[in-house]
GROMACS .gro file of C-alpha atoms in nm:
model
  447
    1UNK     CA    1   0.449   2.330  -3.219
    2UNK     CA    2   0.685   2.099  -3.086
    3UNK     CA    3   0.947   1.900  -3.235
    4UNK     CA    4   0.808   1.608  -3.362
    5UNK     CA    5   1.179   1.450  -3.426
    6UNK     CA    6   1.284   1.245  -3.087
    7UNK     CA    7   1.558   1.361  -2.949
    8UNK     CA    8   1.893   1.159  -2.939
    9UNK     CA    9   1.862   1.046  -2.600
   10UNK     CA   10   1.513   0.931  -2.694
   11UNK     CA   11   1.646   0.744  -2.950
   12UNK     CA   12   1.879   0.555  -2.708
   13UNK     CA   13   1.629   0.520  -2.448
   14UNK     CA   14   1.352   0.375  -2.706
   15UNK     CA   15   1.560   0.125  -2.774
   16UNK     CA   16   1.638  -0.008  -2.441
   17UNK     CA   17   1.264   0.029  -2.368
   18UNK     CA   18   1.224  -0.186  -2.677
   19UNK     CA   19   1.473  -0.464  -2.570
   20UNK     CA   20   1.260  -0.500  -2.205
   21UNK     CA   21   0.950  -0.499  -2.454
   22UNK     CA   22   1.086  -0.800  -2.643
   23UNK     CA   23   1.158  -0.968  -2.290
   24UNK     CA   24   0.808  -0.877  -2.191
   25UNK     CA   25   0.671  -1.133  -2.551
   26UNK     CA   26   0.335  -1.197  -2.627
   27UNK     CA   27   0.206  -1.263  -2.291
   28UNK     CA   28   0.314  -0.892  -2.194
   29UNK     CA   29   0.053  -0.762  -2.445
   30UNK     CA   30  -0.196  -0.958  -2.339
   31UNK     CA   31  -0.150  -0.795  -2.019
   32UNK     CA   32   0.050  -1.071  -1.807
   33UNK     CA   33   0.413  -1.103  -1.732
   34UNK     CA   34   0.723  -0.906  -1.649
   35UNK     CA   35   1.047  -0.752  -1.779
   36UNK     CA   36   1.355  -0.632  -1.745
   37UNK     CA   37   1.567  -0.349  -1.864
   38UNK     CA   38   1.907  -0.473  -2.017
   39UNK     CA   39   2.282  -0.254  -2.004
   40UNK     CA   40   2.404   0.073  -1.804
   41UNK     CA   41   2.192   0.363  -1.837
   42UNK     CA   42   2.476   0.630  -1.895
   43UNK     CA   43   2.247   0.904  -1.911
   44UNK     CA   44   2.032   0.864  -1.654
   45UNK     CA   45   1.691   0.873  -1.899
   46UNK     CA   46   1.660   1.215  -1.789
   47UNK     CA   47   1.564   1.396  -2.086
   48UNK     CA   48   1.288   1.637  -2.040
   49UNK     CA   49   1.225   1.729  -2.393
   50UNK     CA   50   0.849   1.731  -2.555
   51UNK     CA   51   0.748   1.478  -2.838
   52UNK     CA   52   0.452   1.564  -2.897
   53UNK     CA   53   0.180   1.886  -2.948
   54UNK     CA   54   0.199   1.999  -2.602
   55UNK     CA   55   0.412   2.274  -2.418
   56UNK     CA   56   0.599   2.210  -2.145
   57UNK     CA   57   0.297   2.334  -1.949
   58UNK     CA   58   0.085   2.134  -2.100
   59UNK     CA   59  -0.221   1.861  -2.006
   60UNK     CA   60  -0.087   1.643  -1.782
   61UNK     CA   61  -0.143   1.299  -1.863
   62UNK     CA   62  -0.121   1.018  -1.538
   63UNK     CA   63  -0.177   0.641  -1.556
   64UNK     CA   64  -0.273   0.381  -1.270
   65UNK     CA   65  -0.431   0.060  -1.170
   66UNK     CA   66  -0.646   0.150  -0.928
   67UNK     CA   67  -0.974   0.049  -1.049
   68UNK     CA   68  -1.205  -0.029  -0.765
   69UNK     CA   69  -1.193  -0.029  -0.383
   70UNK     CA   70  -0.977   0.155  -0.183
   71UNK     CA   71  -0.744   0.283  -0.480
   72UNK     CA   72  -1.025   0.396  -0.654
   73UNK     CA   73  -1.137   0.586  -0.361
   74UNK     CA   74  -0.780   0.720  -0.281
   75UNK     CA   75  -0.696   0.818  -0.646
   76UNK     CA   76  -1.052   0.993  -0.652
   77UNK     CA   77  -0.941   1.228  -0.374
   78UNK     CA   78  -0.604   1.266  -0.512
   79UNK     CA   79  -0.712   1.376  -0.818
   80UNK     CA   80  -0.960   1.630  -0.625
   81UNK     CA   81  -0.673   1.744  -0.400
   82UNK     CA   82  -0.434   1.821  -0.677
   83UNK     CA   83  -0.749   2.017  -0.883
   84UNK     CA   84  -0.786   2.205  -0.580
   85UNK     CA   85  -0.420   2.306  -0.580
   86UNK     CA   86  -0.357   2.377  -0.918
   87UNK     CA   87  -0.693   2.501  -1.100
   88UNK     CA   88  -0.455   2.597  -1.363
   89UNK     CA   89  -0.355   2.295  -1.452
   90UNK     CA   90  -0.590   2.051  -1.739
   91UNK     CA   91  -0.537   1.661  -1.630
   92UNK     CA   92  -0.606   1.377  -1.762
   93UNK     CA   93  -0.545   1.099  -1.483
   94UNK     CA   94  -0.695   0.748  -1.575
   95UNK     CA   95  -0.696   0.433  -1.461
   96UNK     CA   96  -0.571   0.120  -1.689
   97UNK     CA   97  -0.710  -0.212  -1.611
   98UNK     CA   98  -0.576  -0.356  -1.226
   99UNK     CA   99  -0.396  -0.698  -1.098
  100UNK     CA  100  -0.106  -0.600  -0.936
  101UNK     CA  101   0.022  -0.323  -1.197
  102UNK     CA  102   0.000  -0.607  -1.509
  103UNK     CA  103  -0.199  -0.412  -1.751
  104UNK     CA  104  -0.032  -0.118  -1.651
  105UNK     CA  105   0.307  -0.205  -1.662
  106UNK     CA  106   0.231  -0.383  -2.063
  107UNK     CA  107   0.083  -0.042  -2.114
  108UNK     CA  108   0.323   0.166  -1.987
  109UNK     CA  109   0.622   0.018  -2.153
  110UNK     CA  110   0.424  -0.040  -2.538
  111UNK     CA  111   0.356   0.389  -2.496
  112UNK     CA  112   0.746   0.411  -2.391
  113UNK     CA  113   0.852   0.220  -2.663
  114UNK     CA  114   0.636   0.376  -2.912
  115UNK     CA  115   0.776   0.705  -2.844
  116UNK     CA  116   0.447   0.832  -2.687
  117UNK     CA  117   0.544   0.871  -2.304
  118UNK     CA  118   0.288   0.956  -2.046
  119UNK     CA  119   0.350   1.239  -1.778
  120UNK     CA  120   0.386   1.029  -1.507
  121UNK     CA  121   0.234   0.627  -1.418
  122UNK     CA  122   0.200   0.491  -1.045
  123UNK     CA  123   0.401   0.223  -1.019
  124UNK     CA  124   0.682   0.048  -0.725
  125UNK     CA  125   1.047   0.183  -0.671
  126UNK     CA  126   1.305  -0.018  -0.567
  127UNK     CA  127   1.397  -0.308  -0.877
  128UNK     CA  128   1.109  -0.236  -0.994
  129UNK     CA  129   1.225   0.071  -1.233
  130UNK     CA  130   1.462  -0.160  -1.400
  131UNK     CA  131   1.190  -0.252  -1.620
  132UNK     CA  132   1.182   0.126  -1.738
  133UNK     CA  133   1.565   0.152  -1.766
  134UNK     CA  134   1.660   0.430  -1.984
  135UNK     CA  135   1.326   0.620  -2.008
  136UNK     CA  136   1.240   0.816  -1.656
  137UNK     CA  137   1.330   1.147  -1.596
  138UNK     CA  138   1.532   1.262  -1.332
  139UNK     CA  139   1.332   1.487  -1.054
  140UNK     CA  140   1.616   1.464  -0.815
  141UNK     CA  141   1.700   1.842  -0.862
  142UNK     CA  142   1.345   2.004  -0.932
  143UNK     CA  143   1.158   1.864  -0.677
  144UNK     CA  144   1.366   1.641  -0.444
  145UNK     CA  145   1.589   1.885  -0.337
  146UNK     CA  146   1.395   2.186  -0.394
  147UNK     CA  147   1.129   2.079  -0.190
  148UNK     CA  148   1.359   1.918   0.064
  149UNK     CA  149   1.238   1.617   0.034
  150UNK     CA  150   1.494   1.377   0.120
  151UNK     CA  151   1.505   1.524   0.446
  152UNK     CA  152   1.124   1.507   0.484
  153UNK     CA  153   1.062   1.163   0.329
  154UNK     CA  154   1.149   0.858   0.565
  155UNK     CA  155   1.549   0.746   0.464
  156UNK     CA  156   1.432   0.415   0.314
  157UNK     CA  157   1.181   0.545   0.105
  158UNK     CA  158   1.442   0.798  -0.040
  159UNK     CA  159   1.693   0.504  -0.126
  160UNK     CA  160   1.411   0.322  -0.272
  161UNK     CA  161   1.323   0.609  -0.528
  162UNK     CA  162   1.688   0.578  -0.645
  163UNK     CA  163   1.796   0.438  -0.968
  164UNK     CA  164   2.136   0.439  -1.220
  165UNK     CA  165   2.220   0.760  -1.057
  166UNK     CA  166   1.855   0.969  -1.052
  167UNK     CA  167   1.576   0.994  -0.889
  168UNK     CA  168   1.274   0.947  -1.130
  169UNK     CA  169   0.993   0.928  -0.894
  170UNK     CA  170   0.817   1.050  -0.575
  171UNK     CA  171   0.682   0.828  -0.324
  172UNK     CA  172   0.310   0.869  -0.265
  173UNK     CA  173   0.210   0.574   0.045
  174UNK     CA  174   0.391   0.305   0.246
  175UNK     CA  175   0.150  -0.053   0.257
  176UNK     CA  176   0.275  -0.341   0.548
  177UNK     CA  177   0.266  -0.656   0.374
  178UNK     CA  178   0.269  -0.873   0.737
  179UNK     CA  179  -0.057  -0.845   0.798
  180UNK     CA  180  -0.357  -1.117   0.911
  181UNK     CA  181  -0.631  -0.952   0.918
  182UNK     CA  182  -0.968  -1.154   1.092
  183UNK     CA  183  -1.297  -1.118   1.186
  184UNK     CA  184  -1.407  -1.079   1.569
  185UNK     CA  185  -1.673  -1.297   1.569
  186UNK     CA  186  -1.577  -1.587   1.368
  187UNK     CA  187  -1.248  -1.594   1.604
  188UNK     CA  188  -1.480  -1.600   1.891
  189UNK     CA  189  -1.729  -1.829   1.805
  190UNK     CA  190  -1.432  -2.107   1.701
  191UNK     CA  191  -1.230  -2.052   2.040
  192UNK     CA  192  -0.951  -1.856   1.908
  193UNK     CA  193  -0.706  -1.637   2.038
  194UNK     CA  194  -0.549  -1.387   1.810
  195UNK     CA  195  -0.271  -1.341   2.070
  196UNK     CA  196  -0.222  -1.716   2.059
  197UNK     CA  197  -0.099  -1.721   1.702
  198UNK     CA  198   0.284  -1.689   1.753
  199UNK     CA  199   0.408  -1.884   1.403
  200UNK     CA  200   0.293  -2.034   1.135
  201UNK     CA  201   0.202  -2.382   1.307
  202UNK     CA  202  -0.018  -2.226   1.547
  203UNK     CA  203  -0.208  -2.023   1.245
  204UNK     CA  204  -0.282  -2.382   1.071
  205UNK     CA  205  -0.432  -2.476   1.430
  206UNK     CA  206  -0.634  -2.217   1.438
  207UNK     CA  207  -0.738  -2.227   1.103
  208UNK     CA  208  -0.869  -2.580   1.191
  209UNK     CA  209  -1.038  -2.492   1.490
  210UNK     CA  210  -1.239  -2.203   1.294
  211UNK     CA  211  -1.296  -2.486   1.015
  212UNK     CA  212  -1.436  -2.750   1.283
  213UNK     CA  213  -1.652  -2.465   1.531
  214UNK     CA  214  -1.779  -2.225   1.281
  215UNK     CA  215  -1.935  -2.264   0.934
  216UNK     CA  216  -1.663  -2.040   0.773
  217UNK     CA  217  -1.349  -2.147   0.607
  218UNK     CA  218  -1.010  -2.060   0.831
  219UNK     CA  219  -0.862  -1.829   0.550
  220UNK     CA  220  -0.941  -1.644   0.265
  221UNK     CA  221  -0.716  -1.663  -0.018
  222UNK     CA  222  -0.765  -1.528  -0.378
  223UNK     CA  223  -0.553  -1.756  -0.664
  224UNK     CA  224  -0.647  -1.586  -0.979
  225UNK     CA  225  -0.287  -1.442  -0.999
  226UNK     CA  226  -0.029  -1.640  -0.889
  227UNK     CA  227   0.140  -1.301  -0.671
  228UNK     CA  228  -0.122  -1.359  -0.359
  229UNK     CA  229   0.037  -1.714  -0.298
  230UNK     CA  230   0.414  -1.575  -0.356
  231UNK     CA  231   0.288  -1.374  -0.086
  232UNK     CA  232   0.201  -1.601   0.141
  233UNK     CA  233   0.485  -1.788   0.100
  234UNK     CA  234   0.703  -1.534   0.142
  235UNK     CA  235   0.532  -1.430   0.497
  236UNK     CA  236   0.545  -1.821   0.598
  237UNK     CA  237   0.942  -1.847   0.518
  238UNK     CA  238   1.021  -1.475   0.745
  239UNK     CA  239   0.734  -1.668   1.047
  240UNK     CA  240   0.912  -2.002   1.020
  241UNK     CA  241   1.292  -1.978   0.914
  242UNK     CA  242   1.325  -1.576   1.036
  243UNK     CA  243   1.407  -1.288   0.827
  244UNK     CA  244   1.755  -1.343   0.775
  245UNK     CA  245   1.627  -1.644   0.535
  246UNK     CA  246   1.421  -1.415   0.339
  247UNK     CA  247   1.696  -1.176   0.316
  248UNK     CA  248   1.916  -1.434   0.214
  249UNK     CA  249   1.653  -1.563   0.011
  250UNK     CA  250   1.584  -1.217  -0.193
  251UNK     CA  251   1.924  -1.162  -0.235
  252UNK     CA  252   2.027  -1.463  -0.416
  253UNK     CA  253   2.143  -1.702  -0.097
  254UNK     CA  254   1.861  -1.967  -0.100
  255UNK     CA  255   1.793  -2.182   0.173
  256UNK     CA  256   1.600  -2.493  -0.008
  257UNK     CA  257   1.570  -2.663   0.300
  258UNK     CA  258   1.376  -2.313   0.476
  259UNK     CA  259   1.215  -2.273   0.129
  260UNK     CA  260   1.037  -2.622   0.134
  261UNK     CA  261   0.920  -2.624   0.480
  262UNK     CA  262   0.789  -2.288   0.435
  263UNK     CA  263   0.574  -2.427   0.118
  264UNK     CA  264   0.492  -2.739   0.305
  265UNK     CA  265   0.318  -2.527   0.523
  266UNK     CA  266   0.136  -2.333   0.262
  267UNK     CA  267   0.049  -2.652   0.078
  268UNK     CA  268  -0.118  -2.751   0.409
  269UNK     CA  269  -0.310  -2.427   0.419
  270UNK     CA  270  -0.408  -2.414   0.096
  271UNK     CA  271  -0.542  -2.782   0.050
  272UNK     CA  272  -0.753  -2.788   0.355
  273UNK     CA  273  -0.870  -2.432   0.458
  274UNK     CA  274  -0.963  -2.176   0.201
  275UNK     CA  275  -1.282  -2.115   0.015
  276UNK     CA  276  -1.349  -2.331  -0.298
  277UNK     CA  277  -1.370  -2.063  -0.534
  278UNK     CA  278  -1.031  -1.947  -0.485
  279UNK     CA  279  -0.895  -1.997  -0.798
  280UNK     CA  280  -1.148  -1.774  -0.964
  281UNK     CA  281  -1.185  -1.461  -0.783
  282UNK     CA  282  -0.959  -1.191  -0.711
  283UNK     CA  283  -0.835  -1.038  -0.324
  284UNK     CA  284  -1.078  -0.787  -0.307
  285UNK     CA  285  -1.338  -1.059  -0.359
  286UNK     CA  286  -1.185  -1.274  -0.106
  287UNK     CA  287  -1.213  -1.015   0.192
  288UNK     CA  288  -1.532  -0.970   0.123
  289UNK     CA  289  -1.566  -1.322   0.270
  290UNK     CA  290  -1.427  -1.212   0.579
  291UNK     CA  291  -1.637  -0.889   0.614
  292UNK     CA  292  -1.941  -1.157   0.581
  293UNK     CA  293  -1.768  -1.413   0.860
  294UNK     CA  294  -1.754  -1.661   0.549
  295UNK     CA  295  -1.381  -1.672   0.616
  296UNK     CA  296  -1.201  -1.619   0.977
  297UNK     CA  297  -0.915  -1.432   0.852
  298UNK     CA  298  -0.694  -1.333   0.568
  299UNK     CA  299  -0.306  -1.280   0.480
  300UNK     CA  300  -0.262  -0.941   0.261
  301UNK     CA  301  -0.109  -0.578   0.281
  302UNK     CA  302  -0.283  -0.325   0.480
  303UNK     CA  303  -0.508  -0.218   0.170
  304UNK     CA  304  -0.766  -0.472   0.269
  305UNK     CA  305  -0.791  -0.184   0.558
  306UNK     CA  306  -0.957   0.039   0.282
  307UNK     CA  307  -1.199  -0.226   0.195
  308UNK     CA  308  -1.333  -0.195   0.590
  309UNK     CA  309  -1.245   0.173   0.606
  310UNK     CA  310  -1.516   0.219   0.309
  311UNK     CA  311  -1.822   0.004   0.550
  312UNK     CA  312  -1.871   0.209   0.794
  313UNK     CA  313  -2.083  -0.067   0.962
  314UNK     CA  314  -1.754  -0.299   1.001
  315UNK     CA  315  -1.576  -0.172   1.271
  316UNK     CA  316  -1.190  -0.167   1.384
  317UNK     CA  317  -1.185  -0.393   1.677
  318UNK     CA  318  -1.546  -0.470   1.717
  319UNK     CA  319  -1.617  -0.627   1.398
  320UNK     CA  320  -1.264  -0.710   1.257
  321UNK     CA  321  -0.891  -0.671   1.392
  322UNK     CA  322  -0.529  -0.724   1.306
  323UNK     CA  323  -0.218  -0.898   1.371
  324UNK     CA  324   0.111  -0.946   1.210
  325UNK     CA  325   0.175  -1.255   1.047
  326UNK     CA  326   0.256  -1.484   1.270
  327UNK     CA  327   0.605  -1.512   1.330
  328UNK     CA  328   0.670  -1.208   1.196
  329UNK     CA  329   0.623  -0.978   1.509
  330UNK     CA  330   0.800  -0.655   1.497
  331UNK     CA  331   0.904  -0.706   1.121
  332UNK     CA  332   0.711  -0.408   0.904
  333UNK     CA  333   0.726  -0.605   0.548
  334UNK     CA  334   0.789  -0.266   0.307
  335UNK     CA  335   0.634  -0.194   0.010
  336UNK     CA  336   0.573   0.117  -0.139
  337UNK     CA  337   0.335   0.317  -0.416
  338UNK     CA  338   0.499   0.598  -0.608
  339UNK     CA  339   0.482   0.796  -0.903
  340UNK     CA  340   0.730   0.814  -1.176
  341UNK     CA  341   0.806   1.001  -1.423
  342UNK     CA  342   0.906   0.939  -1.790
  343UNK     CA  343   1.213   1.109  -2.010
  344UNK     CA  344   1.091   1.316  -2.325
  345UNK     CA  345   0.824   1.424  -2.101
  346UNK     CA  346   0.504   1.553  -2.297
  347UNK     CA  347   0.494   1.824  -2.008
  348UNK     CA  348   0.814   1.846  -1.805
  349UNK     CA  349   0.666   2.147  -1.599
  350UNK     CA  350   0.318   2.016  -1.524
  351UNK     CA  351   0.479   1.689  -1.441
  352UNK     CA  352   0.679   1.862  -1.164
  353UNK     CA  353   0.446   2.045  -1.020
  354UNK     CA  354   0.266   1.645  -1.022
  355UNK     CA  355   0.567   1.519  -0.838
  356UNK     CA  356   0.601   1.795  -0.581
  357UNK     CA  357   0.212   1.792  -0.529
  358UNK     CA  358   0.273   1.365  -0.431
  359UNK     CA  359   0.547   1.474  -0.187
  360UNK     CA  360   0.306   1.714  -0.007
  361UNK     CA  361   0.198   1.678   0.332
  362UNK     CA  362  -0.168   1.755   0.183
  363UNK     CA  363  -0.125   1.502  -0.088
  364UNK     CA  364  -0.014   1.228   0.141
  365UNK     CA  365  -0.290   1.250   0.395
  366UNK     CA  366  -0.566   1.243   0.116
  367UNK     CA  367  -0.428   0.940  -0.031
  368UNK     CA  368  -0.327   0.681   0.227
  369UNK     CA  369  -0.646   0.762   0.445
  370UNK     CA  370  -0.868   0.596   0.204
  371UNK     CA  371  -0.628   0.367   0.046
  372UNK     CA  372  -0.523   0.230   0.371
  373UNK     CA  373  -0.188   0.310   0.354
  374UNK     CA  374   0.054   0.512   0.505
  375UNK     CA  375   0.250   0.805   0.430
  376UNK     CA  376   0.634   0.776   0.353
  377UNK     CA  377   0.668   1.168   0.489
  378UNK     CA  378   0.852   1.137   0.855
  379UNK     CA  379   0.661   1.494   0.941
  380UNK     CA  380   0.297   1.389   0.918
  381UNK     CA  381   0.073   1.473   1.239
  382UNK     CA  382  -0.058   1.096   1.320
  383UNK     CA  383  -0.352   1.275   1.439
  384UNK     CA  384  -0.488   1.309   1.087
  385UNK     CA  385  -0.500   0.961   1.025
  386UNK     CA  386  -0.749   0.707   1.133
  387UNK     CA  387  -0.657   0.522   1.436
  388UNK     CA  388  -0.583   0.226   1.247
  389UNK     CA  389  -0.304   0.394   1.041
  390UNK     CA  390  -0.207   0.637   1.307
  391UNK     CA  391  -0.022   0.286   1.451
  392UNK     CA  392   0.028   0.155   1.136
  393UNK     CA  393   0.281   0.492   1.031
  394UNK     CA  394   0.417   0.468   1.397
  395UNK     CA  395   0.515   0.105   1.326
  396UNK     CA  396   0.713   0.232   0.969
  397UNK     CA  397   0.869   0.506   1.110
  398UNK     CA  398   1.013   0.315   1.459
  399UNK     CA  399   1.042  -0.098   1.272
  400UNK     CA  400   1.363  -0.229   1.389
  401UNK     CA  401   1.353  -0.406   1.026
  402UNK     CA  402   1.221  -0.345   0.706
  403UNK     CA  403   1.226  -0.653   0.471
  404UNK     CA  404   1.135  -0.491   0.147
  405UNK     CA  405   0.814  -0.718  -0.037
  406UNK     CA  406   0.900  -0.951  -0.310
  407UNK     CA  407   0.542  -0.953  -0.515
  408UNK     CA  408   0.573  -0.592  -0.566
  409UNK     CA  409   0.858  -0.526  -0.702
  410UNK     CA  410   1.108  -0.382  -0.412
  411UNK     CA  411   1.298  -0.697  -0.353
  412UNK     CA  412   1.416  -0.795  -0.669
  413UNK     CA  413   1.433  -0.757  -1.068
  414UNK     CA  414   1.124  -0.730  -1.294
  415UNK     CA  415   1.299  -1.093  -1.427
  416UNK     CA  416   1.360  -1.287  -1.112
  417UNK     CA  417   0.981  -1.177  -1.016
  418UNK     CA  418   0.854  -1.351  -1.283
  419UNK     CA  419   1.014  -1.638  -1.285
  420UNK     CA  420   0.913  -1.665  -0.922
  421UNK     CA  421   0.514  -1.591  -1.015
  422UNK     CA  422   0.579  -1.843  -1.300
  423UNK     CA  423   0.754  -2.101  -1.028
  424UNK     CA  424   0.403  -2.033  -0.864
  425UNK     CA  425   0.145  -2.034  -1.161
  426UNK     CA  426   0.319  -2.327  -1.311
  427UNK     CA  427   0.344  -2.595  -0.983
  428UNK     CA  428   0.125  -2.418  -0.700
  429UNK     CA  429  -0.161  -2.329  -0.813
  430UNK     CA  430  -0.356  -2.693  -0.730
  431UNK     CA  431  -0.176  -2.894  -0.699
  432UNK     CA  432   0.033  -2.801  -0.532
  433UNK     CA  433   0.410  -2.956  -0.592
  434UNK     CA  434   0.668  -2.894  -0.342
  435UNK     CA  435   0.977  -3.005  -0.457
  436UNK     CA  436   0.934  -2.896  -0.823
  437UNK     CA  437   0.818  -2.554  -0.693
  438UNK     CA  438   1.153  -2.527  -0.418
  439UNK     CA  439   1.351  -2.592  -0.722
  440UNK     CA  440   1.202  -2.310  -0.962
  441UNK     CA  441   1.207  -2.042  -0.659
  442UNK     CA  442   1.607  -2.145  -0.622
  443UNK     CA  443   1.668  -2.142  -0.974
  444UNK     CA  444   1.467  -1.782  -1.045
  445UNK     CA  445   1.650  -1.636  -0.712
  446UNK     CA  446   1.981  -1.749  -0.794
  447UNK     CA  447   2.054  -1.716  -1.163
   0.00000   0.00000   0.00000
């Protein structure tokens, strides 16, 4: 039987996970809000030690959000994959609650700080892992480098999976977040051009003419969470003011002036041309509006793509299509899916034989087909993805520039992302305040 004593550099890692659990406060375990990890982590959180009744070979416990859609489908055949592989070893991979990694995340870091860590949770890189500061393990000798895997995995994705000195997790599929996605035949019954759409100011024209010629609304746009309009915002700053204003603007350089034309334009969008019941349902519910031609088009990442992948009646190019954001031509907006992996691991071995199963060719192809992502591999035969993602993996692999997202957790801190989905929940939600909301984004980027 195991030790049921944590070790010592449990102990210290408890109590930083503790800390970003206070930060989280009651709104964290009611499954909203964000955190953020506080002082150095000297060790690295790499401690592979059991807690609890297993081996090190034993079950293998994974956690994700992927509830429904296309990351239901993808995890499915992930999980079917990786039984294939490794008969040998019992799983228990489960899915906890959805919206954007919220339940998760309160999930995830209650078990951490309770001293009962998972195997391994999908979650972003990047800033992101600051939240679990002090309690990942490091797989930057057992399976990056004995797998050769920072040769094999794309160079930003490998500085992305880097944190404090370790690497505590394995990149499983690469979404764009510059995407407007439309349908066909709404865009050709209002007059519209896709190729037309060159900014922002030409979307909102088009969104008018779709509003005035068709019976659908220009855009679909989900506000249950305040993260889709952060999103939107974020694509209109990088199509109006260029990316060097959202870099600037990520990295703690605000430009208000850039920042309120940008929600000026959003405010115009969102007043006059999206469906009614926005602030009730949630994205996947809002494409579904454009798969009916109840909306012309909608702004998201490139998972919508496994929404349309999963009809096989709604076809690429004769039924729907894609563009990038307007404005944003050439710019592949990065975000990334991984899976990381937790210190005091219940089953250190099992865990990396997870991690080097994610890195896989095999694993990566089964996943992002159905999930409508790419994957971050730099060796993958396009041929074995659909035509859709066969460009959209050329695009990662050859972007000029790769502005990391904001909403999911590459850009910046666990903090400064939710005081910028709080700048958004609290003043643009309807209505929709410019100035006060300008002010907040400053404030949340800059302190």
């Amino acid at each position: 039987m195991a030790n049921d004593i944590p070790s010592t550099d449990f102990i210290t890692n408890r109590r930083k996970v503790m800390a970003s659990l206070g930060a989280l406060g009651a709104s964290a375990l009611a499954g909203c809000g964000g955190s953020s990890g506080g002082g150095e982590n000297n060790s690295g959180g790499s401690s592979s030690q059991s807690s609890g009744s297993e081996s090190s070979g034993g079950t293998l416990e994974v956690l994700h959000g992927w509830t429904g859609g296309d990351g239901s489908n993808a995890i499915e055949a992930l999980k079917q994959e990786f039984k294939n592989t490794h008969p040998e070893v019992k799983t228990n991979i489960k899915a906890v609650g959805g919206s954007a990694n919220v339940s998760l995340n309160a999930t995830v870091t209650r078990r951490l700080a309770n001293n009962n860590p998972m195997s391994s949770f999908a979650n972003w890189p990047g800033k992101n892992l600051q939240r679990y500061e002090g309690a990942l393990m490091d797989l930057e000798e057992d399976v990056w480098d004995a797998n050769g895997l920072k040769d094999k995995i794309f160079d930003p994705a490998v500085e992305k999976c880097k944190f404090n000195g370790i690497m505590p997790t394995v990149p499983i599929g690469s979404h764009r977040l510059n995407n407007l996605f439309y349908n066909v035949h709404v865009f050709e019954e209002a007059g519209v051009n896709a190729e037309d759409l060159t900014d922002p100011s030409s979307l909102v024209d088009a969104l008018e003419k779709i509003q005035k010629n068709t019976d659908a609304v220009g855009m679909a746009q989900a506000m249950k969470a305040p993260f889709t309009n952060l999103q939107l915002f974020t694509e209109i700053l990088m199509g109006q003011a260029g990316v060097k204003s959202y870099m600037n603007f990520i990295n703690g350089n605000p430009n208000r002036s850039d920042i309120a034309d940008a929600l000026e334009t959003e405010k115009t969008i969102l007043e006059n041309y999206i469906n009614n019941d926005s602030s009730s349902i949630n994205y996947t519910t809002a494409n579904s509006k454009v798969m009916s031609g109840k909306a012309g088009c909608i702004h998201e990442g490139n998972w919508m793509y496994g929404m349309y992948r999963a009809d096989e009646s709604f076809k690429y190019k004769e039924d729907w299509d894609w563009i990038p954001f307007p404005g944003t031509e050439g710019l592949y907006v990065f975000h990334l899916d991984s899976f990381i992996a937790t210190a005091n691991n219940p089953s250190p071995d099992t865990t990396k034989t997870w991690e080097k199963f994610v890195g896989s060719k095999k694993a990566q192809v089964t996943f992002n087909n159905p999930k409508g992502s790419v994957p971050p591999r730099n060796d993958i035969d396009p041929e074995k993805l659909t035509p859709f993602l066969k460009m959209t993996y050329k695009d990662l692999l050859s972007a000029d520039q790769l502005p990391p997202t904001t909403a999911h957790g590459l850009a910046v801190s666990p903090k400064t992302l939710g005081d910028l989905k709080s700048a958004f929940g609290n003043d643009f939600m309807g209505p929709f305040h410019v100035d006060k909301t300008a002010d907040a984004l400053v404030s949340a980027v800059s302190s």
